[in-house]
Each structure stands twice: as C-alpha cells, then as structure tokens.
C-alpha cells in the first residue's frame, strides 16, 4: 500500500513564535526600563531643580512598570513560565542599569533612589506613592505593609544592597534623632523585613540605633529623678533651662561634624555639667563626647510688634547666633559681621555659619528674625573703600564678609511656636560618591 505523507508538525513554528515573542518582550522591557532609570541624569540642558524632580519619579515609575510587566505576564501571556522568567530578567537588568548596550553601574544609583523613596514615605505618611491600588477604606497599616512589600520586591533585584544600606542608615538616623519618623512600628517592621532578606549583619547597626533610643529614654527617666550631692550646689542650681539628652553608641551612627570650640551660654554649661556628673557617677569608665550639630533648642524671644513672646524651634548653632543679639546689635549698634559672630559663637565652620545666617535672615516669610544689610563697595580703589552700605538694593542670597546682621524689630508671626529650619548643605557629587563607597 502506498504510504501517506505525515502531517507537518506545528510544534516547531509555535516554539519559534514563542521565542520571537519572548525576545521582543525582553527588548521592550529593557528599553522602557532604561528610559525610566535614566530620568534625572544630567544632559547639561536641564537645571538642578528639574533633575531632582525627575529623580523623584524614578522609583514610583519603576513600581508602576513592574506592576505593568506582571499584569502582561498573568493576563496577556497566561502566566507562561518562560515569559515569567523574562519578566524577572528584565527587572534584574533594569534595577542594575544593565540594559541593552549599557553596562550600568551595578545598580548603585537605583539603590540610592530606592532608599530616598523609603525616607520620603517614612517621614510623611501622606506621601504614599504605591503603584498598586489600595481598596477604599483599607487600614493605614495595610497600605504601609503593601508599600514595604513593593519596595522589597524591587530591592531583591538590586545588586548594590550595600549602597542602599548606606543611604537608608543615614536617613534612618536623621529621622530618629529629629523625631521626624511617622511611626516607630513601621520602621521596625521594615527593618525586620530587611533582616529576613539580607541577614542579621546587614541590619545590626540599624537595630543598635533603636536600642540607643530606648536606652536614652531610660537614662532620661533616671536623670529626671537625680539630685546631685549637697557638695555640688552649683549643679543643683542648674534649673534655668530643661535639657534632654540622647546617648548614642559611636559605632552605630553616621559621623557628624563636631564644633570643639563652640561657646555655650552659662545656662547650657550648667546643664551639661550636671548631666556629665550624673553620667560619670552612674556609668564609671564611659566617656561621652557632645555632638552639638544634632542638638535643638526652644528659644523664647520678644519682639516689639508682638504682644506675647514667641518660641523659636532652632538648632544649637542657630541658638548661639540669636544670643549674639540678645542685648544689642553690636558695639556700635550697626550690626554684627560674619567674623564678629564667629568669634562670639565659636563656630569655626564658616560655610555652616553662613547657612545659619541665611536661615535666620533670608528664610521664608515669618522666620526672618534677623535683618541682613548688604555691603556694597564704593566705586573707589579698594584701599579707600567705604565699609558702610549704600542705598537699599535687592538683598543678596549669599553672605559677604562685610555684610551686617541686626535684630529684626519688625518681625511678626501669628504662630506662637515657630520652627526655623536650617538650610541644609547641598549634597555634592563628591559626597554622594563617598556615601556610595562607604
């Protein structure tokens, strides 16, 4: 009998079509992912503000992109296993910025942006930028849990976990010390997830920060009931101001600037001495070093146009500058210059002192408790230049060595307590690189 030809198999064409789909899907995913991660990268055409704004969109866009890929996989591709592997491969390359012909940086930039994204959320509960929809009426705890799981889903694909740790630890320290964290429970929950993901060594220093905060509360409870001996009458009299101290273990926390020559007012010196006496008496053999750059004060100030005193929430350096104007605007009544204030406060970091003066005289409306008088040189040779300001002009934002500062007698604000935030030092490329290398 004549043999019949076998029907051509459709398996091979189907396999080829699936492979082509997989390749095309991978190219699309990597191209789109690269466009997202390259947001905010300087092209010498955008200003710094625009670049920062674009950087803030990277992680929210990546979360949305991840949800989009997973939706394609489950709905359009019916959870095909090979295409699921491709989704993971795309995310791996995108998170480590190793897409197409770009060899990437190992994901250090995305790790940094991921840490900053977490910091924004943990400082402001309303800053939820979840890529996944949350059911109406869902509890805040459920939304926070969903946010943490989304972040960790991206974190798993990133290879620069040490960079994430460096930035996250730095921001965590700032949240804890300034009391800006929206929830300690949320912080601890995320820390436990990181511990489960990366091990005990990864989170040991961050867990140490929480232990320090708890120990500080216990120390202050004990200190509140402490009464120095009768032979320390000077310490007993230190009641003009209240002081709260946080005792930190050196190895757990980032390195902060020190001001060894800072000149504290007598009230704070008495309180410092009282606490040192208590601490040395209770914890013999331990040595404490004061970190004034982390301190904050409530300063009561009276202004001619205000009926009641105001309470200014400022840091220690701002406090010392304000005390320079407690009784007069300098010996001649014409204000104090930068060098004068530096000598009176002992703040030898010129750049930091300039930022402090900017925050007190050039901040937003309702915070300008000092008045800045710009110095304008005369149109004569420098040897004969006048040291007095000319007619009023638009106030410069930078601080010159001949500019003068006075108490702002015209200051008004409807609030009783006013927070004056110091101008933070802009993070330079060099400093970011140093954090990446830490």
Short mmCIF file of C-alpha atoms in Angstrom, two decimals:
data_model
loop_
_atom_site.label_atom_id
_atom_site.label_comp_id
_atom_site.label_asym_id
_atom_site.label_seq_id
_atom_site.Cartn_x
_atom_site.Cartn_y
_atom_site.Cartn_z
CA UNK A 1 0.00 0.00 0.00
CA UNK A 2 1.07 3.50 -0.77
CA UNK A 3 2.40 5.39 2.26
CA UNK A 4 0.69 8.63 3.16
CA UNK A 5 2.86 11.66 3.99
CA UNK A 6 2.78 12.62 7.68
CA UNK A 7 1.09 15.93 8.54
CA UNK A 8 3.65 18.66 9.18
CA UNK A 9 4.13 19.29 12.92
CA UNK A 10 3.07 22.75 14.21
CA UNK A 11 5.23 22.46 17.33
CA UNK A 12 8.33 23.94 15.72
CA UNK A 13 6.60 27.08 14.30
CA UNK A 14 4.83 27.60 17.64
CA UNK A 15 8.12 27.33 19.50
CA UNK A 16 9.77 29.78 17.10
CA UNK A 17 6.89 32.25 17.50
CA UNK A 18 7.12 32.00 21.30
CA UNK A 19 10.85 32.62 21.20
CA UNK A 20 10.35 35.66 18.96
CA UNK A 21 7.69 36.97 21.34
CA UNK A 22 9.98 36.43 24.30
CA UNK A 23 12.86 38.29 22.61
CA UNK A 24 10.61 41.19 21.56
CA UNK A 25 9.11 41.38 25.07
CA UNK A 26 12.60 41.47 26.59
CA UNK A 27 13.73 44.25 24.25
CA UNK A 28 10.62 46.30 25.01
CA UNK A 29 11.00 45.83 28.77
CA UNK A 30 14.68 46.77 28.84
CA UNK A 31 14.17 49.79 26.59
CA UNK A 32 11.27 51.14 28.66
CA UNK A 33 13.07 50.36 31.92
CA UNK A 34 16.18 52.18 30.73
CA UNK A 35 14.09 55.27 29.90
CA UNK A 36 12.74 55.26 33.46
CA UNK A 37 16.07 54.81 35.25
CA UNK A 38 17.78 57.46 33.13
CA UNK A 39 15.37 60.15 34.38
CA UNK A 40 17.25 62.86 36.19
CA UNK A 41 20.63 62.00 34.66
CA UNK A 42 22.27 65.28 33.67
CA UNK A 43 22.40 66.05 29.96
CA UNK A 44 23.80 69.58 30.51
CA UNK A 45 20.49 71.07 29.36
CA UNK A 46 18.29 70.84 32.47
CA UNK A 47 18.68 72.81 35.67
CA UNK A 48 19.35 71.10 39.00
CA UNK A 49 15.78 71.56 40.27
CA UNK A 50 14.31 69.80 37.23
CA UNK A 51 16.81 66.95 37.54
CA UNK A 52 15.93 66.43 41.22
CA UNK A 53 12.22 66.40 40.38
CA UNK A 54 12.83 63.81 37.66
CA UNK A 55 14.90 61.69 40.06
CA UNK A 56 11.98 61.55 42.50
CA UNK A 57 9.85 59.94 39.78
CA UNK A 58 12.22 57.04 39.09
CA UNK A 59 11.11 54.65 41.85
CA UNK A 60 7.33 55.34 41.57
CA UNK A 61 7.62 54.82 37.80
CA UNK A 62 9.59 51.60 38.32
CA UNK A 63 6.90 50.31 40.69
CA UNK A 64 4.23 51.08 38.09
CA UNK A 65 6.38 49.48 35.38
CA UNK A 66 6.84 46.33 37.46
CA UNK A 67 3.08 46.08 38.01
CA UNK A 68 2.58 46.56 34.24
CA UNK A 69 5.00 43.72 33.38
CA UNK A 70 3.39 41.39 35.87
CA UNK A 71 -0.06 42.21 34.50
CA UNK A 72 1.10 41.41 30.96
CA UNK A 73 2.55 38.13 32.19
CA UNK A 74 -0.56 36.95 34.03
CA UNK A 75 -3.26 38.29 31.70
CA UNK A 76 -1.88 38.56 28.16
CA UNK A 77 0.65 35.70 28.40
CA UNK A 78 -1.48 33.50 30.70
CA UNK A 79 1.35 33.10 33.24
CA UNK A 80 3.65 31.40 30.74
CA UNK A 81 6.70 30.15 32.65
CA UNK A 82 9.30 31.24 30.10
CA UNK A 83 7.83 34.73 29.88
CA UNK A 84 7.74 34.88 33.70
CA UNK A 85 11.48 34.20 33.65
CA UNK A 86 11.84 37.04 31.14
CA UNK A 87 9.98 39.44 33.49
CA UNK A 88 12.46 38.65 36.25
CA UNK A 89 15.37 39.06 33.84
CA UNK A 90 14.07 42.46 32.71
CA UNK A 91 13.70 43.70 36.29
CA UNK A 92 17.16 42.40 37.15
CA UNK A 93 18.74 44.33 34.28
CA UNK A 94 16.67 47.48 34.85
CA UNK A 95 17.36 47.64 38.60
CA UNK A 96 21.08 47.25 37.96
CA UNK A 97 21.03 49.62 34.99
CA UNK A 98 22.47 46.96 32.71
CA UNK A 99 20.05 47.29 29.80
CA UNK A 100 20.69 46.99 26.08
CA UNK A 101 24.24 48.27 25.35
CA UNK A 102 24.53 49.98 28.75
CA UNK A 103 26.81 48.06 31.13
CA UNK A 104 25.44 50.04 34.07
CA UNK A 105 26.84 50.85 37.50
CA UNK A 106 25.72 47.73 39.30
CA UNK A 107 22.51 49.43 40.38
CA UNK A 108 24.13 51.87 42.82
CA UNK A 109 22.05 54.83 41.61
CA UNK A 110 18.74 52.97 41.75
CA UNK A 111 19.70 51.67 45.22
CA UNK A 112 20.26 55.25 46.38
CA UNK A 113 16.96 56.44 44.90
CA UNK A 114 15.12 53.49 46.45
CA UNK A 115 16.49 54.40 49.90
CA UNK A 116 15.45 58.03 49.42
CA UNK A 117 11.99 56.94 48.29
CA UNK A 118 11.56 54.99 51.54
CA UNK A 119 12.79 58.01 53.53
CA UNK A 120 10.15 60.28 51.99
CA UNK A 121 7.37 57.83 52.89
CA UNK A 122 8.63 57.21 56.42
CA UNK A 123 8.85 60.98 57.06
CA UNK A 124 5.40 61.68 55.64
CA UNK A 125 2.61 59.11 55.78
CA UNK A 126 0.67 61.07 53.15
CA UNK A 127 3.48 60.62 50.63
CA UNK A 128 2.15 57.23 49.58
CA UNK A 129 3.09 56.52 46.02
CA UNK A 130 2.02 52.91 45.81
CA UNK A 131 1.91 51.52 42.32
CA UNK A 132 -0.72 49.01 43.38
CA UNK A 133 -4.28 50.15 44.03
CA UNK A 134 -5.42 50.07 47.66
CA UNK A 135 -9.01 49.10 48.37
CA UNK A 136 -11.11 52.02 49.52
CA UNK A 137 -11.38 52.04 53.27
CA UNK A 138 -8.29 49.92 53.77
CA UNK A 139 -6.47 50.46 57.03
CA UNK A 140 -3.34 52.59 57.04
CA UNK A 141 -1.42 49.57 58.30
CA UNK A 142 -2.41 47.59 55.21
CA UNK A 143 -1.27 50.43 52.94
CA UNK A 144 2.08 50.62 54.76
CA UNK A 145 2.51 46.86 54.50
CA UNK A 146 1.76 46.99 50.77
CA UNK A 147 4.26 49.82 50.33
CA UNK A 148 7.02 47.89 52.14
CA UNK A 149 6.37 44.74 50.10
CA UNK A 150 6.54 46.70 46.83
CA UNK A 151 9.84 48.31 47.80
CA UNK A 152 11.33 44.97 48.83
CA UNK A 153 10.20 43.41 45.54
CA UNK A 154 12.42 45.93 43.72
CA UNK A 155 15.15 45.67 46.36
CA UNK A 156 15.54 41.91 45.72
CA UNK A 157 16.53 42.54 42.11
CA UNK A 158 19.15 45.15 43.03
CA UNK A 159 22.77 44.07 43.43
CA UNK A 160 24.03 47.22 45.23
CA UNK A 161 22.45 46.37 48.58
CA UNK A 162 25.43 47.90 50.39
CA UNK A 163 24.67 51.27 48.75
CA UNK A 164 21.02 51.01 49.82
CA UNK A 165 22.18 50.24 53.36
CA UNK A 166 24.47 53.30 53.50
CA UNK A 167 21.79 55.77 52.38
CA UNK A 168 18.98 54.11 54.33
CA UNK A 169 21.03 54.09 57.55
CA UNK A 170 21.94 57.76 57.14
CA UNK A 171 18.30 58.76 56.61
CA UNK A 172 17.06 56.49 59.43
CA UNK A 173 19.48 58.18 61.86
CA UNK A 174 18.16 61.59 60.87
CA UNK A 175 14.53 60.50 61.29
CA UNK A 176 15.17 59.06 64.75
CA UNK A 177 17.24 61.97 66.07
CA UNK A 178 14.91 64.69 64.82
CA UNK A 179 11.70 62.83 65.69
CA UNK A 180 10.50 63.01 62.09
CA UNK A 181 9.53 59.35 61.71
CA UNK A 182 5.78 58.88 61.30
CA UNK A 183 5.82 55.51 63.08
CA UNK A 184 8.43 53.51 65.00
CA UNK A 185 6.34 50.38 64.37
CA UNK A 186 6.56 50.95 60.63
CA UNK A 187 10.32 51.49 60.88
CA UNK A 188 10.80 48.30 62.87
CA UNK A 189 8.56 46.32 60.54
CA UNK A 190 10.62 47.33 57.51
CA UNK A 191 13.86 46.62 59.39
CA UNK A 192 12.68 43.10 60.22
CA UNK A 193 11.92 42.53 56.52
CA UNK A 194 15.42 43.70 55.58
CA UNK A 195 16.85 41.38 58.23
CA UNK A 196 14.92 38.42 56.83
CA UNK A 197 16.09 39.32 53.33
CA UNK A 198 19.80 40.04 53.98
CA UNK A 199 20.67 38.59 57.38
CA UNK A 200 21.49 39.87 60.86
CA UNK A 201 24.78 41.55 59.95
CA UNK A 202 23.03 43.78 57.41
CA UNK A 203 20.73 45.38 59.99
CA UNK A 204 22.78 45.10 63.21
CA UNK A 205 23.84 48.78 63.32
CA UNK A 206 20.35 50.00 62.47
CA UNK A 207 18.89 47.82 65.23
CA UNK A 208 21.55 49.32 67.52
CA UNK A 209 20.15 52.78 66.76
CA UNK A 210 16.73 51.75 68.10
CA UNK A 211 18.36 50.27 71.22
CA UNK A 212 20.17 53.57 71.80
CA UNK A 213 16.90 55.50 71.54
CA UNK A 214 15.23 53.18 74.07
CA UNK A 215 18.22 53.37 76.43
CA UNK A 216 18.24 57.17 76.15
CA UNK A 217 14.63 57.28 77.29
CA UNK A 218 15.50 55.12 80.31
CA UNK A 219 18.53 57.29 81.12
CA UNK A 220 16.46 60.48 80.97
CA UNK A 221 13.80 58.94 83.23
CA UNK A 222 16.52 58.16 85.77
CA UNK A 223 18.14 61.57 85.29
CA UNK A 224 14.85 63.37 85.94
CA UNK A 225 14.84 61.97 89.49
CA UNK A 226 18.55 62.59 90.02
CA UNK A 227 19.66 65.05 92.72
CA UNK A 228 23.36 65.92 93.00
CA UNK A 229 25.05 65.74 96.37
CA UNK A 230 24.98 68.65 98.77
CA UNK A 231 28.60 69.50 97.88
CA UNK A 232 27.53 70.32 94.33
CA UNK A 233 25.33 73.35 94.92
CA UNK A 234 26.32 74.84 91.56
CA UNK A 235 24.96 71.80 89.74
CA UNK A 236 21.77 71.79 91.80
CA UNK A 237 21.06 75.38 90.76
CA UNK A 238 21.00 74.49 87.05
CA UNK A 239 17.25 74.91 86.69
CA UNK A 240 17.08 77.86 84.32
CA UNK A 241 16.55 75.55 81.34
CA UNK A 242 15.42 71.97 80.84
CA UNK A 243 17.66 69.65 78.85
CA UNK A 244 17.05 66.27 77.26
CA UNK A 245 19.99 64.13 76.21
CA UNK A 246 20.24 61.23 73.77
CA UNK A 247 23.18 58.90 74.43
CA UNK A 248 24.40 57.28 71.21
CA UNK A 249 26.85 54.43 70.65
CA UNK A 250 29.62 55.65 68.35
CA UNK A 251 29.77 52.65 66.02
CA UNK A 252 26.05 52.59 65.20
CA UNK A 253 25.56 56.14 63.93
CA UNK A 254 26.93 58.14 60.98
CA UNK A 255 29.80 60.56 61.58
CA UNK A 256 28.60 64.10 62.27
CA UNK A 257 30.55 67.40 62.30
CA UNK A 258 31.99 68.49 65.63
CA UNK A 259 32.46 72.04 66.87
CA UNK A 260 35.19 71.74 69.51
CA UNK A 261 35.49 75.50 70.05
CA UNK A 262 31.79 76.22 70.39
CA UNK A 263 30.92 78.75 73.14
CA UNK A 264 27.82 77.70 75.08
CA UNK A 265 25.83 80.12 77.25
CA UNK A 266 26.13 79.68 81.06
CA UNK A 267 22.68 78.07 81.32
CA UNK A 268 23.63 75.24 78.95
CA UNK A 269 27.09 74.84 80.50
CA UNK A 270 25.47 74.27 83.90
CA UNK A 271 23.09 71.68 82.48
CA UNK A 272 25.91 69.96 80.60
CA UNK A 273 27.99 69.78 83.77
CA UNK A 274 25.06 68.42 85.74
CA UNK A 275 24.43 65.63 83.24
CA UNK A 276 28.13 64.76 82.96
CA UNK A 277 28.36 64.46 86.75
CA UNK A 278 25.32 62.16 86.80
CA UNK A 279 26.53 60.04 83.88
CA UNK A 280 30.08 59.60 85.20
CA UNK A 281 28.72 58.70 88.59
CA UNK A 282 26.35 56.05 87.20
CA UNK A 283 28.45 54.70 84.32
CA UNK A 284 32.03 54.77 85.53
CA UNK A 285 34.65 54.25 82.83
CA UNK A 286 32.49 55.52 79.98
CA UNK A 287 33.39 58.68 78.11
CA UNK A 288 30.87 60.97 76.45
CA UNK A 289 31.55 63.41 73.60
CA UNK A 290 28.96 66.08 72.83
CA UNK A 291 27.57 66.33 69.29
CA UNK A 292 26.29 69.89 69.19
CA UNK A 293 25.40 69.71 65.49
CA UNK A 294 22.49 67.37 66.37
CA UNK A 295 21.04 69.49 69.19
CA UNK A 296 17.87 71.59 69.10
CA UNK A 297 16.58 74.33 71.41
CA UNK A 298 13.39 76.22 72.15
CA UNK A 299 14.34 79.90 72.42
CA UNK A 300 11.86 82.41 73.84
CA UNK A 301 12.10 85.74 72.03
CA UNK A 302 10.24 89.01 72.46
CA UNK A 303 9.59 91.32 69.51
CA UNK A 304 8.34 94.94 69.68
CA UNK A 305 5.38 94.33 67.37
CA UNK A 306 4.24 91.16 69.18
CA UNK A 307 2.23 91.23 72.41
CA UNK A 308 3.50 87.88 73.69
CA UNK A 309 6.92 86.19 73.39
CA UNK A 310 7.47 83.68 70.59
CA UNK A 311 9.05 80.25 70.95
CA UNK A 312 11.63 79.62 68.23
CA UNK A 313 12.43 75.98 67.47
CA UNK A 314 16.04 76.13 66.26
CA UNK A 315 19.24 74.08 66.34
CA UNK A 316 22.17 74.78 68.67
CA UNK A 317 24.15 76.82 66.14
CA UNK A 318 21.12 78.98 65.35
CA UNK A 319 20.59 79.44 69.09
CA UNK A 320 24.12 80.72 69.64
CA UNK A 321 23.78 83.17 66.76
CA UNK A 322 20.48 84.51 68.14
CA UNK A 323 22.06 85.02 71.57
CA UNK A 324 24.59 87.38 69.95
CA UNK A 325 21.67 89.81 69.53
CA UNK A 326 20.18 89.31 72.99
CA UNK A 327 21.05 92.79 74.25
CA UNK A 328 22.42 94.83 71.34
CA UNK A 329 23.19 94.90 67.61
CA UNK A 330 26.93 95.02 68.09
CA UNK A 331 29.07 97.56 69.99
CA UNK A 332 28.23 100.39 67.58
CA UNK A 333 24.59 99.41 67.09
CA UNK A 334 25.14 98.94 63.35
CA UNK A 335 25.01 95.15 63.42
CA UNK A 336 27.47 92.27 63.51
CA UNK A 337 29.60 90.92 60.69
CA UNK A 338 30.34 87.27 59.93
CA UNK A 339 33.72 87.37 61.72
CA UNK A 340 32.15 89.02 64.78
CA UNK A 341 29.55 86.27 65.06
CA UNK A 342 32.16 83.59 64.50
CA UNK A 343 34.19 84.89 67.46
CA UNK A 344 31.15 85.22 69.74
CA UNK A 345 29.81 81.70 68.99
CA UNK A 346 32.99 79.69 68.45
CA UNK A 347 31.51 78.17 65.29
CA UNK A 348 34.66 77.86 63.20
CA UNK A 349 32.98 76.25 60.19
CA UNK A 350 32.45 79.31 58.01
CA UNK A 351 30.18 77.56 55.49
CA UNK A 352 27.91 76.27 58.27
CA UNK A 353 27.72 79.71 59.89
CA UNK A 354 26.74 81.24 56.54
CA UNK A 355 23.91 78.71 56.20
CA UNK A 356 22.74 79.52 59.74
CA UNK A 357 22.65 83.25 58.98
CA UNK A 358 20.79 82.60 55.74
CA UNK A 359 18.14 80.57 57.58
CA UNK A 360 17.62 83.32 60.19
CA UNK A 361 17.59 86.30 57.81
CA UNK A 362 16.67 85.02 54.33
CA UNK A 363 14.24 82.18 55.03
CA UNK A 364 10.56 82.08 54.20
CA UNK A 365 8.17 84.77 55.46
CA UNK A 366 7.57 84.54 59.19
CA UNK A 367 11.03 83.16 60.02
CA UNK A 368 13.31 86.15 59.36
CA UNK A 369 14.15 87.04 62.94
CA UNK A 370 17.37 88.75 61.83
CA UNK A 371 17.80 91.50 59.26
CA UNK A 372 20.61 91.36 56.70
CA UNK A 373 22.21 94.60 55.47
CA UNK A 374 24.22 94.05 52.30
CA UNK A 375 27.56 95.75 51.95
CA UNK A 376 28.11 97.46 48.59
CA UNK A 377 31.65 98.64 47.91
CA UNK A 378 32.19 102.22 46.77
CA UNK A 379 33.42 102.98 43.25
CA UNK A 380 36.87 103.85 44.54
CA UNK A 381 40.13 101.90 44.86
CA UNK A 382 39.91 99.09 47.41
CA UNK A 383 42.40 100.84 49.69
CA UNK A 384 39.94 103.71 50.21
CA UNK A 385 36.71 101.67 50.01
CA UNK A 386 33.99 102.57 52.48
CA UNK A 387 32.78 99.91 54.92
CA UNK A 388 29.24 101.23 55.07
CA UNK A 389 26.31 100.04 52.95
CA UNK A 390 24.91 102.27 50.23
CA UNK A 391 21.30 102.81 49.20
CA UNK A 392 18.89 99.94 49.61
CA UNK A 393 19.04 97.29 46.91
CA UNK A 394 17.69 93.81 46.42
CA UNK A 395 19.11 91.61 49.17
CA UNK A 396 21.72 89.12 48.04
CA UNK A 397 21.25 85.46 48.93
CA UNK A 398 24.91 84.84 49.65
CA UNK A 399 26.76 86.10 52.73
CA UNK A 400 29.68 88.50 52.34
CA UNK A 401 32.31 89.15 55.00
CA UNK A 402 31.31 92.85 55.25
CA UNK A 403 27.53 92.24 55.37
CA UNK A 404 25.91 93.16 58.68
CA UNK A 405 23.14 91.49 60.66
CA UNK A 406 20.72 93.09 63.10
CA UNK A 407 17.81 92.01 65.27
CA UNK A 408 14.62 92.29 63.19
CA UNK A 409 12.44 94.59 65.32
CA UNK A 410 9.69 94.45 62.65
CA UNK A 411 9.27 90.66 62.90
CA UNK A 412 5.68 89.36 63.15
CA UNK A 413 4.13 85.90 63.03
CA UNK A 414 0.68 84.69 64.06
CA UNK A 415 2.01 81.41 65.45
CA UNK A 416 3.28 81.09 69.00
CA UNK A 417 5.89 78.42 68.22
CA UNK A 418 7.91 78.88 65.02
CA UNK A 419 10.19 76.26 63.54
CA UNK A 420 13.15 77.76 61.68
CA UNK A 421 14.78 75.03 59.65
CA UNK A 422 18.46 75.43 58.96
CA UNK A 423 19.48 75.47 55.31
CA UNK A 424 20.91 72.04 54.59
CA UNK A 425 24.18 71.71 52.76
CA UNK A 426 23.60 70.62 49.18
CA UNK A 427 24.86 67.12 48.58
CA UNK A 428 27.77 67.35 46.15
CA UNK A 429 28.76 64.70 43.61
CA UNK A 430 31.85 64.02 45.72
CA UNK A 431 29.79 63.44 48.89
CA UNK A 432 27.35 61.16 47.09
CA UNK A 433 30.29 59.16 45.75
CA UNK A 434 31.70 58.94 49.29
CA UNK A 435 28.40 57.51 50.57
CA UNK A 436 28.38 55.01 47.69
CA UNK A 437 31.87 53.88 48.68
CA UNK A 438 31.14 53.70 52.42
#
